């Protein structure tokens, strides 16, 4: 009975195969390590990026299409470059205009990488590419704005900035292409044009003076126009009054002529009546309540007054 409690270790070892278990575990570990190793060297290229594959520091491949890719472990490395358009603020700088005025120019540029291999070969990285692009933009803007007067740049009515922006963009792209930098500038724009601080006050004073002068010019033109209109109106009124007066005199003359003709015709029919009428008319003008007349008693005038004249 006591012998039944004794375990035979040799028989148990045969039942549990330690070697087989160890080999399986090692295989699993190796598989996991290989999987990690493989997946660590897989990478995804996104829609908005380039992948640059380097081997011992040299560019051996540039992947432009999105998708899953693989690099050789320990030998190759992958880095990303932006494929989308980027905005770069060009550092503010002073330039001289054609009429020797100094102004501050603040530009920005929209740009993108067109050929990553050329960009890496000649600019090495994005920072250097932007620096070189900034140099070209500044030199071109300085050259082009140096051909314009100050007023042509800041005055909205006379400004040529729109065409200058397009011209600067074209020239900068030509310079970048000539030097094989592999980047393209989509647009260059002026954000701001200001005066240096020391010149602002004097220029503002001059601008105010010019505006006041222009306002006075407009007022003078208005006064001249008003005086011209008044003079023309007075002339027309005088002409109208002169014509009206001439017409009235003509009508009056014709009336007096007709009246005289009528009187003559009437008076010629009775000479005594005409004589009496003229005498009475003279009385109306020469005799009133205070009039004293001294006339001969036998004069026709006295006989009429006495009612003796037939």
PDB file of C-alpha atoms in Angstrom:
ATOM      1  CA  UNK A   1       0.000   0.000   0.000  1.00  0.00           C
ATOM      2  CA  UNK A   2       2.838   2.314   0.803  1.00  0.00           C
ATOM      3  CA  UNK A   3       4.335   1.663  -2.582  1.00  0.00           C
ATOM      4  CA  UNK A   4       1.272   3.040  -4.315  1.00  0.00           C
ATOM      5  CA  UNK A   5       2.094   6.627  -3.100  1.00  0.00           C
ATOM      6  CA  UNK A   6       5.533   6.716  -4.738  1.00  0.00           C
ATOM      7  CA  UNK A   7       5.682   8.683  -8.053  1.00  0.00           C
ATOM      8  CA  UNK A   8       7.982   7.452 -10.713  1.00  0.00           C
ATOM      9  CA  UNK A   9       9.655  10.691 -12.034  1.00  0.00           C
ATOM     10  CA  UNK A  10      11.140   8.994 -15.048  1.00  0.00           C
ATOM     11  CA  UNK A  11       7.731   7.841 -16.212  1.00  0.00           C
ATOM     12  CA  UNK A  12       6.250  11.363 -15.669  1.00  0.00           C
ATOM     13  CA  UNK A  13       9.109  12.953 -17.663  1.00  0.00           C
ATOM     14  CA  UNK A  14       8.319  10.701 -20.559  1.00  0.00           C
ATOM     15  CA  UNK A  15       4.683  11.680 -20.474  1.00  0.00           C
ATOM     16  CA  UNK A  16       5.451  15.511 -20.547  1.00  0.00           C
ATOM     17  CA  UNK A  17       7.741  16.272 -23.511  1.00  0.00           C
ATOM     18  CA  UNK A  18       9.756  19.307 -22.365  1.00  0.00           C
ATOM     19  CA  UNK A  19      11.850  19.457 -25.499  1.00  0.00           C
ATOM     20  CA  UNK A  20       8.837  19.653 -27.757  1.00  0.00           C
ATOM     21  CA  UNK A  21       7.325  22.463 -25.654  1.00  0.00           C
ATOM     22  CA  UNK A  22      10.582  24.433 -25.714  1.00  0.00           C
ATOM     23  CA  UNK A  23      10.936  24.181 -29.487  1.00  0.00           C
ATOM     24  CA  UNK A  24       7.354  25.433 -30.017  1.00  0.00           C
ATOM     25  CA  UNK A  25       7.898  28.410 -27.720  1.00  0.00           C
ATOM     26  CA  UNK A  26      11.076  29.397 -29.482  1.00  0.00           C
ATOM     27  CA  UNK A  27       9.327  29.201 -32.869  1.00  0.00           C
ATOM     28  CA  UNK A  28       6.554  31.490 -31.635  1.00  0.00           C
ATOM     29  CA  UNK A  29       9.048  34.001 -30.259  1.00  0.00           C
ATOM     30  CA  UNK A  30      11.028  33.954 -33.489  1.00  0.00           C
ATOM     31  CA  UNK A  31       7.840  34.467 -35.505  1.00  0.00           C
ATOM     32  CA  UNK A  32       6.832  37.433 -33.336  1.00  0.00           C
ATOM     33  CA  UNK A  33      10.278  38.992 -33.649  1.00  0.00           C
ATOM     34  CA  UNK A  34      10.255  38.555 -37.429  1.00  0.00           C
ATOM     35  CA  UNK A  35       6.745  40.012 -37.647  1.00  0.00           C
ATOM     36  CA  UNK A  36       7.758  43.028 -35.583  1.00  0.00           C
ATOM     37  CA  UNK A  37      10.866  43.440 -37.667  1.00  0.00           C
ATOM     38  CA  UNK A  38       8.928  43.249 -40.933  1.00  0.00           C
ATOM     39  CA  UNK A  39       6.122  45.565 -39.854  1.00  0.00           C
ATOM     40  CA  UNK A  40       8.593  48.089 -38.448  1.00  0.00           C
ATOM     41  CA  UNK A  41      10.029  48.487 -41.961  1.00  0.00           C
ATOM     42  CA  UNK A  42       6.659  48.864 -43.674  1.00  0.00           C
ATOM     43  CA  UNK A  43       5.387  52.424 -44.110  1.00  0.00           C
ATOM     44  CA  UNK A  44       2.392  54.202 -45.639  1.00  0.00           C
ATOM     45  CA  UNK A  45       2.749  57.039 -48.135  1.00  0.00           C
ATOM     46  CA  UNK A  46      -0.048  59.570 -47.614  1.00  0.00           C
ATOM     47  CA  UNK A  47      -1.864  61.518 -50.318  1.00  0.00           C
ATOM     48  CA  UNK A  48      -0.269  64.858 -49.367  1.00  0.00           C
ATOM     49  CA  UNK A  49       3.374  63.787 -49.013  1.00  0.00           C
ATOM     50  CA  UNK A  50       6.423  62.439 -50.788  1.00  0.00           C
ATOM     51  CA  UNK A  51       8.508  59.676 -49.198  1.00  0.00           C
ATOM     52  CA  UNK A  52      12.254  59.980 -49.699  1.00  0.00           C
ATOM     53  CA  UNK A  53      14.186  56.713 -49.271  1.00  0.00           C
ATOM     54  CA  UNK A  54      17.849  57.133 -48.357  1.00  0.00           C
ATOM     55  CA  UNK A  55      20.509  54.485 -48.358  1.00  0.00           C
ATOM     56  CA  UNK A  56      23.674  55.350 -46.473  1.00  0.00           C
ATOM     57  CA  UNK A  57      22.616  59.007 -46.699  1.00  0.00           C
ATOM     58  CA  UNK A  58      22.065  59.037 -50.469  1.00  0.00           C
ATOM     59  CA  UNK A  59      18.614  59.357 -52.035  1.00  0.00           C
ATOM     60  CA  UNK A  60      17.850  56.107 -53.873  1.00  0.00           C
ATOM     61  CA  UNK A  61      14.119  56.353 -54.316  1.00  0.00           C
ATOM     62  CA  UNK A  62      11.316  58.905 -54.129  1.00  0.00           C
ATOM     63  CA  UNK A  63       7.772  57.606 -53.766  1.00  0.00           C
ATOM     64  CA  UNK A  64       5.106  59.993 -55.041  1.00  0.00           C
ATOM     65  CA  UNK A  65       2.034  57.736 -55.151  1.00  0.00           C
ATOM     66  CA  UNK A  66       0.091  56.992 -51.949  1.00  0.00           C
ATOM     67  CA  UNK A  67       0.027  53.424 -50.602  1.00  0.00           C
ATOM     68  CA  UNK A  68       1.914  50.781 -48.577  1.00  0.00           C
ATOM     69  CA  UNK A  69       5.682  50.444 -49.157  1.00  0.00           C
ATOM     70  CA  UNK A  70       8.714  48.692 -47.659  1.00  0.00           C
ATOM     71  CA  UNK A  71      12.297  49.708 -46.981  1.00  0.00           C
ATOM     72  CA  UNK A  72      15.350  47.560 -46.410  1.00  0.00           C
ATOM     73  CA  UNK A  73      16.001  47.350 -42.684  1.00  0.00           C
ATOM     74  CA  UNK A  74      19.172  48.847 -41.211  1.00  0.00           C
ATOM     75  CA  UNK A  75      20.266  50.018 -44.657  1.00  0.00           C
ATOM     76  CA  UNK A  76      17.501  52.374 -45.760  1.00  0.00           C
ATOM     77  CA  UNK A  77      15.603  55.171 -44.011  1.00  0.00           C
ATOM     78  CA  UNK A  78      12.420  57.020 -45.009  1.00  0.00           C
ATOM     79  CA  UNK A  79      11.574  60.687 -44.534  1.00  0.00           C
ATOM     80  CA  UNK A  80       8.552  62.758 -45.551  1.00  0.00           C
ATOM     81  CA  UNK A  81       8.349  65.925 -47.617  1.00  0.00           C
ATOM     82  CA  UNK A  82       5.130  67.968 -48.008  1.00  0.00           C
ATOM     83  CA  UNK A  83       3.339  67.561 -51.315  1.00  0.00           C
ATOM     84  CA  UNK A  84       0.718  70.242 -50.607  1.00  0.00           C
ATOM     85  CA  UNK A  85       1.027  73.999 -51.143  1.00  0.00           C
ATOM     86  CA  UNK A  86       2.695  75.930 -48.341  1.00  0.00           C
ATOM     87  CA  UNK A  87       2.688  79.587 -47.325  1.00  0.00           C
ATOM     88  CA  UNK A  88       5.900  81.428 -46.508  1.00  0.00           C
ATOM     89  CA  UNK A  89       6.067  84.930 -44.998  1.00  0.00           C
ATOM     90  CA  UNK A  90       8.950  86.812 -46.541  1.00  0.00           C
ATOM     91  CA  UNK A  91      10.826  88.909 -44.019  1.00  0.00           C
ATOM     92  CA  UNK A  92       9.872  92.599 -44.011  1.00  0.00           C
ATOM     93  CA  UNK A  93      12.446  94.812 -45.763  1.00  0.00           C
ATOM     94  CA  UNK A  94      13.036  98.402 -46.899  1.00  0.00           C
ATOM     95  CA  UNK A  95      13.340  99.345 -50.560  1.00  0.00           C
ATOM     96  CA  UNK A  96      13.844 102.561 -52.544  1.00  0.00           C
ATOM     97  CA  UNK A  97      11.226 103.711 -55.055  1.00  0.00           C
ATOM     98  CA  UNK A  98      11.972 105.397 -58.359  1.00  0.00           C
ATOM     99  CA  UNK A  99      11.454 108.845 -56.779  1.00  0.00           C
ATOM    100  CA  UNK A 100      13.921 107.964 -53.968  1.00  0.00           C
ATOM    101  CA  UNK A 101      11.334 107.272 -51.263  1.00  0.00           C
ATOM    102  CA  UNK A 102      11.987 104.489 -48.748  1.00  0.00           C
ATOM    103  CA  UNK A 103       9.129 102.094 -47.991  1.00  0.00           C
ATOM    104  CA  UNK A 104       8.686  98.889 -46.010  1.00  0.00           C
ATOM    105  CA  UNK A 105       7.471  95.890 -48.014  1.00  0.00           C
ATOM    106  CA  UNK A 106       5.897  92.802 -46.443  1.00  0.00           C
ATOM    107  CA  UNK A 107       5.283  89.867 -48.834  1.00  0.00           C
ATOM    108  CA  UNK A 108       4.111  86.306 -48.635  1.00  0.00           C
ATOM    109  CA  UNK A 109       4.512  83.439 -51.110  1.00  0.00           C
ATOM    110  CA  UNK A 110       2.480  80.322 -51.825  1.00  0.00           C
ATOM    111  CA  UNK A 111       4.760  77.523 -53.019  1.00  0.00           C
ATOM    112  CA  UNK A 112       5.136  73.744 -53.370  1.00  0.00           C
ATOM    113  CA  UNK A 113       7.783  71.090 -54.000  1.00  0.00           C
ATOM    114  CA  UNK A 114       7.593  69.916 -57.604  1.00  0.00           C
ATOM    115  CA  UNK A 115      10.737  67.760 -57.802  1.00  0.00           C
ATOM    116  CA  UNK A 116      11.873  66.437 -54.402  1.00  0.00           C
ATOM    117  CA  UNK A 117      15.128  64.997 -55.784  1.00  0.00           C
ATOM    118  CA  UNK A 118      16.254  68.366 -57.200  1.00  0.00           C
ATOM    119  CA  UNK A 119      15.168  70.135 -54.029  1.00  0.00           C
ATOM    120  CA  UNK A 120      17.228  67.785 -51.853  1.00  0.00           C
ATOM    121  CA  UNK A 121      20.226  67.891 -54.188  1.00  0.00           C
ATOM    122  CA  UNK A 122      20.424  71.688 -54.339  1.00  0.00           C
ATOM    123  CA  UNK A 123      18.643  73.020 -51.244  1.00  0.00           C
ATOM    124  CA  UNK A 124      19.073  69.983 -48.953  1.00  0.00           C
ATOM    125  CA  UNK A 125      15.847  70.690 -46.998  1.00  0.00           C
ATOM    126  CA  UNK A 126      12.649  72.757 -46.849  1.00  0.00           C
ATOM    127  CA  UNK A 127      14.183  75.479 -44.651  1.00  0.00           C
ATOM    128  CA  UNK A 128      17.014  76.123 -47.119  1.00  0.00           C
ATOM    129  CA  UNK A 129      14.573  76.042 -50.047  1.00  0.00           C
ATOM    130  CA  UNK A 130      12.425  78.736 -48.386  1.00  0.00           C
ATOM    131  CA  UNK A 131      15.518  80.828 -47.629  1.00  0.00           C
ATOM    132  CA  UNK A 132      16.650  80.725 -51.261  1.00  0.00           C
ATOM    133  CA  UNK A 133      13.115  81.502 -52.482  1.00  0.00           C
ATOM    134  CA  UNK A 134      12.975  84.459 -50.071  1.00  0.00           C
ATOM    135  CA  UNK A 135      16.225  85.853 -51.508  1.00  0.00           C
ATOM    136  CA  UNK A 136      14.864  85.671 -55.048  1.00  0.00           C
ATOM    137  CA  UNK A 137      11.565  87.291 -54.032  1.00  0.00           C
ATOM    138  CA  UNK A 138      13.249  90.168 -52.217  1.00  0.00           C
ATOM    139  CA  UNK A 139      15.692  90.942 -55.029  1.00  0.00           C
ATOM    140  CA  UNK A 140      12.923  90.795 -57.650  1.00  0.00           C
ATOM    141  CA  UNK A 141      10.481  92.945 -55.646  1.00  0.00           C
ATOM    142  CA  UNK A 142      13.226  95.497 -54.961  1.00  0.00           C
ATOM    143  CA  UNK A 143      14.080  95.645 -58.660  1.00  0.00           C
ATOM    144  CA  UNK A 144      10.487  95.926 -59.902  1.00  0.00           C
ATOM    145  CA  UNK A 145       9.234  98.426 -57.312  1.00  0.00           C
ATOM    146  CA  UNK A 146      12.373 100.471 -57.885  1.00  0.00           C
ATOM    147  CA  UNK A 147      10.924 101.234 -61.332  1.00  0.00           C
ATOM    148  CA  UNK A 148       7.772 102.806 -59.821  1.00  0.00           C
ATOM    149  CA  UNK A 149       7.141 106.088 -58.018  1.00  0.00           C
ATOM    150  CA  UNK A 150       5.891 106.039 -54.436  1.00  0.00           C
ATOM    151  CA  UNK A 151       2.376 107.215 -55.363  1.00  0.00           C
ATOM    152  CA  UNK A 152       2.045 104.481 -57.975  1.00  0.00           C
ATOM    153  CA  UNK A 153       2.633 101.861 -55.278  1.00  0.00           C
ATOM    154  CA  UNK A 154       0.436 103.132 -52.422  1.00  0.00           C
ATOM    155  CA  UNK A 155      -2.321 104.927 -54.344  1.00  0.00           C
ATOM    156  CA  UNK A 156      -5.225 102.504 -54.956  1.00  0.00           C
ATOM    157  CA  UNK A 157      -6.332 104.371 -58.094  1.00  0.00           C
ATOM    158  CA  UNK A 158      -2.877 104.328 -59.695  1.00  0.00           C
ATOM    159  CA  UNK A 159      -1.503 101.156 -58.126  1.00  0.00           C
ATOM    160  CA  UNK A 160       0.319  98.680 -60.369  1.00  0.00           C
ATOM    161  CA  UNK A 161       0.747  96.137 -57.563  1.00  0.00           C
ATOM    162  CA  UNK A 162      -1.515  93.554 -59.220  1.00  0.00           C
ATOM    163  CA  UNK A 163       0.600  93.292 -62.345  1.00  0.00           C
ATOM    164  CA  UNK A 164       3.808  93.581 -60.275  1.00  0.00           C
ATOM    165  CA  UNK A 165       2.785  90.540 -58.197  1.00  0.00           C
ATOM    166  CA  UNK A 166       2.280  88.465 -61.343  1.00  0.00           C
ATOM    167  CA  UNK A 167       5.566  89.660 -62.793  1.00  0.00           C
ATOM    168  CA  UNK A 168       7.487  88.900 -59.582  1.00  0.00           C
ATOM    169  CA  UNK A 169       5.972  85.388 -59.472  1.00  0.00           C
ATOM    170  CA  UNK A 170       7.073  84.722 -63.055  1.00  0.00           C
ATOM    171  CA  UNK A 171      10.639  85.992 -62.534  1.00  0.00           C
ATOM    172  CA  UNK A 172      11.113  84.089 -59.243  1.00  0.00           C
ATOM    173  CA  UNK A 173       9.996  80.838 -60.883  1.00  0.00           C
ATOM    174  CA  UNK A 174      12.447  81.404 -63.724  1.00  0.00           C
ATOM    175  CA  UNK A 175      15.292  81.855 -61.210  1.00  0.00           C
ATOM    176  CA  UNK A 176      14.276  78.761 -59.217  1.00  0.00           C
ATOM    177  CA  UNK A 177      14.060  76.676 -62.379  1.00  0.00           C
ATOM    178  CA  UNK A 178      17.402  77.954 -63.638  1.00  0.00           C
ATOM    179  CA  UNK A 179      19.090  76.876 -60.391  1.00  0.00           C
ATOM    180  CA  UNK A 180      17.272  73.491 -60.276  1.00  0.00           C
ATOM    181  CA  UNK A 181      15.773  73.936 -56.827  1.00  0.00           C
ATOM    182  CA  UNK A 182      12.797  71.717 -57.671  1.00  0.00           C
ATOM    183  CA  UNK A 183      10.194  74.085 -56.188  1.00  0.00           C
ATOM    184  CA  UNK A 184       7.491  76.230 -57.811  1.00  0.00           C
ATOM    185  CA  UNK A 185       6.028  79.505 -56.519  1.00  0.00           C
ATOM    186  CA  UNK A 186       2.289  79.615 -57.131  1.00  0.00           C
ATOM    187  CA  UNK A 187       1.816  83.229 -56.098  1.00  0.00           C
ATOM    188  CA  UNK A 188       3.677  86.166 -54.554  1.00  0.00           C
ATOM    189  CA  UNK A 189       1.601  88.904 -52.925  1.00  0.00           C
ATOM    190  CA  UNK A 190       2.244  92.132 -51.036  1.00  0.00           C
ATOM    191  CA  UNK A 191       0.507  92.081 -47.681  1.00  0.00           C
ATOM    192  CA  UNK A 192       1.513  95.556 -46.631  1.00  0.00           C
ATOM    193  CA  UNK A 193       3.368  98.648 -47.824  1.00  0.00           C
ATOM    194  CA  UNK A 194       4.342 101.065 -45.049  1.00  0.00           C
ATOM    195  CA  UNK A 195       6.684 103.947 -44.505  1.00  0.00           C
ATOM    196  CA  UNK A 196       9.657 103.737 -42.171  1.00  0.00           C
ATOM    197  CA  UNK A 197       8.609 105.204 -38.827  1.00  0.00           C
ATOM    198  CA  UNK A 198      10.823 108.275 -39.160  1.00  0.00           C
ATOM    199  CA  UNK A 199       9.178 109.233 -42.466  1.00  0.00           C
ATOM    200  CA  UNK A 200       5.532 108.626 -41.577  1.00  0.00           C
ATOM    201  CA  UNK A 201       4.815 111.972 -39.919  1.00  0.00           C
ATOM    202  CA  UNK A 202       6.275 114.120 -42.698  1.00  0.00           C
ATOM    203  CA  UNK A 203       4.542 112.078 -45.402  1.00  0.00           C
ATOM    204  CA  UNK A 204       1.198 112.199 -43.597  1.00  0.00           C
ATOM    205  CA  UNK A 205       1.565 115.981 -43.259  1.00  0.00           C
ATOM    206  CA  UNK A 206       2.319 116.251 -46.971  1.00  0.00           C
ATOM    207  CA  UNK A 207      -0.639 114.041 -47.834  1.00  0.00           C
ATOM    208  CA  UNK A 208      -2.964 116.190 -45.708  1.00  0.00           C
ATOM    209  CA  UNK A 209      -1.628 119.310 -47.423  1.00  0.00           C
ATOM    210  CA  UNK A 210      -2.176 117.748 -50.839  1.00  0.00           C
ATOM    211  CA  UNK A 211      -5.742 116.755 -49.924  1.00  0.00           C
ATOM    212  CA  UNK A 212      -6.485 120.274 -48.659  1.00  0.00           C
ATOM    213  CA  UNK A 213      -5.038 121.736 -51.849  1.00  0.00           C
ATOM    214  CA  UNK A 214      -7.176 119.387 -53.913  1.00  0.00           C
ATOM    215  CA  UNK A 215     -10.267 120.307 -51.889  1.00  0.00           C
ATOM    216  CA  UNK A 216      -9.547 124.008 -52.423  1.00  0.00           C
ATOM    217  CA  UNK A 217      -9.145 123.341 -56.131  1.00  0.00           C
ATOM    218  CA  UNK A 218     -12.567 121.676 -56.211  1.00  0.00           C
ATOM    219  CA  UNK A 219     -14.089 124.607 -54.288  1.00  0.00           C
ATOM    220  CA  UNK A 220     -12.547 127.096 -56.716  1.00  0.00           C
ATOM    221  CA  UNK A 221     -13.862 125.112 -59.656  1.00  0.00           C
ATOM    222  CA  UNK A 222     -17.304 125.084 -58.021  1.00  0.00           C
ATOM    223  CA  UNK A 223     -17.251 128.859 -57.441  1.00  0.00           C
ATOM    224  CA  UNK A 224     -16.148 129.467 -61.028  1.00  0.00           C
ATOM    225  CA  UNK A 225     -18.950 127.247 -62.284  1.00  0.00           C
ATOM    226  CA  UNK A 226     -21.465 129.037 -60.074  1.00  0.00           C
ATOM    227  CA  UNK A 227     -20.334 132.481 -61.282  1.00  0.00           C
ATOM    228  CA  UNK A 228     -20.451 131.304 -64.875  1.00  0.00           C
ATOM    229  CA  UNK A 229     -24.026 130.064 -64.446  1.00  0.00           C
ATOM    230  CA  UNK A 230     -25.105 133.291 -62.697  1.00  0.00           C
ATOM    231  CA  UNK A 231     -23.547 135.452 -65.441  1.00  0.00           C
ATOM    232  CA  UNK A 232     -25.201 133.382 -68.149  1.00  0.00           C
ATOM    233  CA  UNK A 233     -28.567 133.603 -66.365  1.00  0.00           C
ATOM    234  CA  UNK A 234     -28.248 137.400 -65.923  1.00  0.00           C
ATOM    235  CA  UNK A 235     -27.406 137.751 -69.607  1.00  0.00           C
ATOM    236  CA  UNK A 236     -30.416 135.703 -70.640  1.00  0.00           C
ATOM    237  CA  UNK A 237     -32.693 137.717 -68.285  1.00  0.00           C
ATOM    238  CA  UNK A 238     -31.429 141.019 -69.722  1.00  0.00           C
ATOM    239  CA  UNK A 239     -31.975 139.775 -73.257  1.00  0.00           C
ATOM    240  CA  UNK A 240     -35.500 138.640 -72.391  1.00  0.00           C
ATOM    241  CA  UNK A 241     -36.313 141.981 -70.676  1.00  0.00           C
ATOM    242  CA  UNK A 242     -34.899 143.952 -73.621  1.00  0.00           C
ATOM    243  CA  UNK A 243     -36.967 141.907 -76.077  1.00  0.00           C
ATOM    244  CA  UNK A 244     -40.078 142.310 -73.917  1.00  0.00           C
ATOM    245  CA  UNK A 245     -39.560 146.071 -73.603  1.00  0.00           C
ATOM    246  CA  UNK A 246     -38.986 146.442 -77.336  1.00  0.00           C
ATOM    247  CA  UNK A 247     -42.151 144.441 -77.997  1.00  0.00           C
ATOM    248  CA  UNK A 248     -44.093 146.571 -75.475  1.00  0.00           C
ATOM    249  CA  UNK A 249     -42.851 149.803 -77.109  1.00  0.00           C
ATOM    250  CA  UNK A 250     -43.835 148.446 -80.491  1.00  0.00           C
ATOM    251  CA  UNK A 251     -47.319 147.572 -79.296  1.00  0.00           C
ATOM    252  CA  UNK A 252     -47.640 150.875 -77.446  1.00  0.00           C
ATOM    253  CA  UNK A 253     -46.601 152.804 -80.560  1.00  0.00           C
ATOM    254  CA  UNK A 254     -49.070 150.904 -82.687  1.00  0.00           C
ATOM    255  CA  UNK A 255     -51.813 151.650 -80.107  1.00  0.00           C
ATOM    256  CA  UNK A 256     -50.993 155.334 -79.966  1.00  0.00           C
ATOM    257  CA  UNK A 257     -50.916 155.477 -83.737  1.00  0.00           C
ATOM    258  CA  UNK A 258     -54.320 153.806 -83.943  1.00  0.00           C
ATOM    259  CA  UNK A 259     -55.700 156.112 -81.239  1.00  0.00           C
ATOM    260  CA  UNK A 260     -54.398 159.224 -82.987  1.00  0.00           C
ATOM    261  CA  UNK A 261     -55.901 158.035 -86.223  1.00  0.00           C
ATOM    262  CA  UNK A 262     -59.240 157.464 -84.500  1.00  0.00           C
ATOM    263  CA  UNK A 263     -59.089 160.907 -82.860  1.00  0.00           C
ATOM    264  CA  UNK A 264     -58.258 162.584 -86.156  1.00  0.00           C
ATOM    265  CA  UNK A 265     -61.120 160.838 -87.901  1.00  0.00           C
ATOM    266  CA  UNK A 266     -63.527 161.833 -85.135  1.00  0.00           C
ATOM    267  CA  UNK A 267     -62.327 165.405 -84.820  1.00  0.00           C
ATOM    268  CA  UNK A 268     -62.347 166.032 -88.559  1.00  0.00           C
ATOM    269  CA  UNK A 269     -66.127 165.513 -88.624  1.00  0.00           C
ATOM    270  CA  UNK A 270     -66.800 168.570 -86.340  1.00  0.00           C
ATOM    271  CA  UNK A 271     -64.135 171.264 -86.088  1.00  0.00           C
ATOM    272  CA  UNK A 272     -66.006 173.260 -83.418  1.00  0.00           C
ATOM    273  CA  UNK A 273     -66.350 170.160 -81.221  1.00  0.00           C
ATOM    274  CA  UNK A 274     -62.672 169.477 -81.600  1.00  0.00           C
ATOM    275  CA  UNK A 275     -61.860 173.054 -80.609  1.00  0.00           C
ATOM    276  CA  UNK A 276     -64.162 172.787 -77.612  1.00  0.00           C
ATOM    277  CA  UNK A 277     -62.692 169.430 -76.617  1.00  0.00           C
ATOM    278  CA  UNK A 278     -59.113 170.678 -76.777  1.00  0.00           C
ATOM    279  CA  UNK A 279     -60.092 173.751 -74.739  1.00  0.00           C
ATOM    280  CA  UNK A 280     -61.728 171.622 -72.062  1.00  0.00           C
ATOM    281  CA  UNK A 281     -58.696 169.350 -71.981  1.00  0.00           C
ATOM    282  CA  UNK A 282     -56.529 172.387 -71.344  1.00  0.00           C
ATOM    283  CA  UNK A 283     -58.839 173.419 -68.490  1.00  0.00           C
ATOM    284  CA  UNK A 284     -58.319 170.051 -66.821  1.00  0.00           C
ATOM    285  CA  UNK A 285     -54.578 170.630 -66.743  1.00  0.00           C
ATOM    286  CA  UNK A 286     -54.508 174.339 -65.869  1.00  0.00           C
ATOM    287  CA  UNK A 287     -57.487 175.038 -63.622  1.00  0.00           C
ATOM    288  CA  UNK A 288     -58.187 173.757 -60.118  1.00  0.00           C
ATOM    289  CA  UNK A 289     -59.982 175.136 -57.036  1.00  0.00           C
ATOM    290  CA  UNK A 290     -57.248 177.651 -56.258  1.00  0.00           C
ATOM    291  CA  UNK A 291     -56.582 178.836 -59.805  1.00  0.00           C
ATOM    292  CA  UNK A 292     -57.028 182.574 -60.531  1.00  0.00           C
ATOM    293  CA  UNK A 293     -57.436 183.532 -64.198  1.00  0.00           C
ATOM    294  CA  UNK A 294     -57.158 187.012 -65.579  1.00  0.00           C
ATOM    295  CA  UNK A 295     -58.515 187.109 -69.094  1.00  0.00           C
ATOM    296  CA  UNK A 296     -60.238 189.675 -71.232  1.00  0.00           C
ATOM    297  CA  UNK A 297     -63.964 189.686 -70.794  1.00  0.00           C
ATOM    298  CA  UNK A 298     -64.606 189.344 -74.489  1.00  0.00           C
ATOM    299  CA  UNK A 299     -62.113 186.490 -75.096  1.00  0.00           C
ATOM    300  CA  UNK A 300     -63.451 183.155 -76.380  1.00  0.00           C
ATOM    301  CA  UNK A 301     -62.142 181.473 -73.247  1.00  0.00           C
ATOM    302  CA  UNK A 302     -64.220 183.839 -71.053  1.00  0.00           C
ATOM    303  CA  UNK A 303     -67.289 183.419 -73.240  1.00  0.00           C
ATOM    304  CA  UNK A 304     -67.046 179.629 -72.892  1.00  0.00           C
ATOM    305  CA  UNK A 305     -66.724 179.909 -69.137  1.00  0.00           C
ATOM    306  CA  UNK A 306     -69.691 182.232 -69.065  1.00  0.00           C
ATOM    307  CA  UNK A 307     -71.631 179.873 -71.334  1.00  0.00           C
ATOM    308  CA  UNK A 308     -71.992 182.438 -74.074  1.00  0.00           C
ATOM    309  CA  UNK A 309     -70.008 180.608 -76.802  1.00  0.00           C
ATOM    310  CA  UNK A 310     -72.141 178.784 -79.290  1.00  0.00           C
TER     311      UNK A 310
END
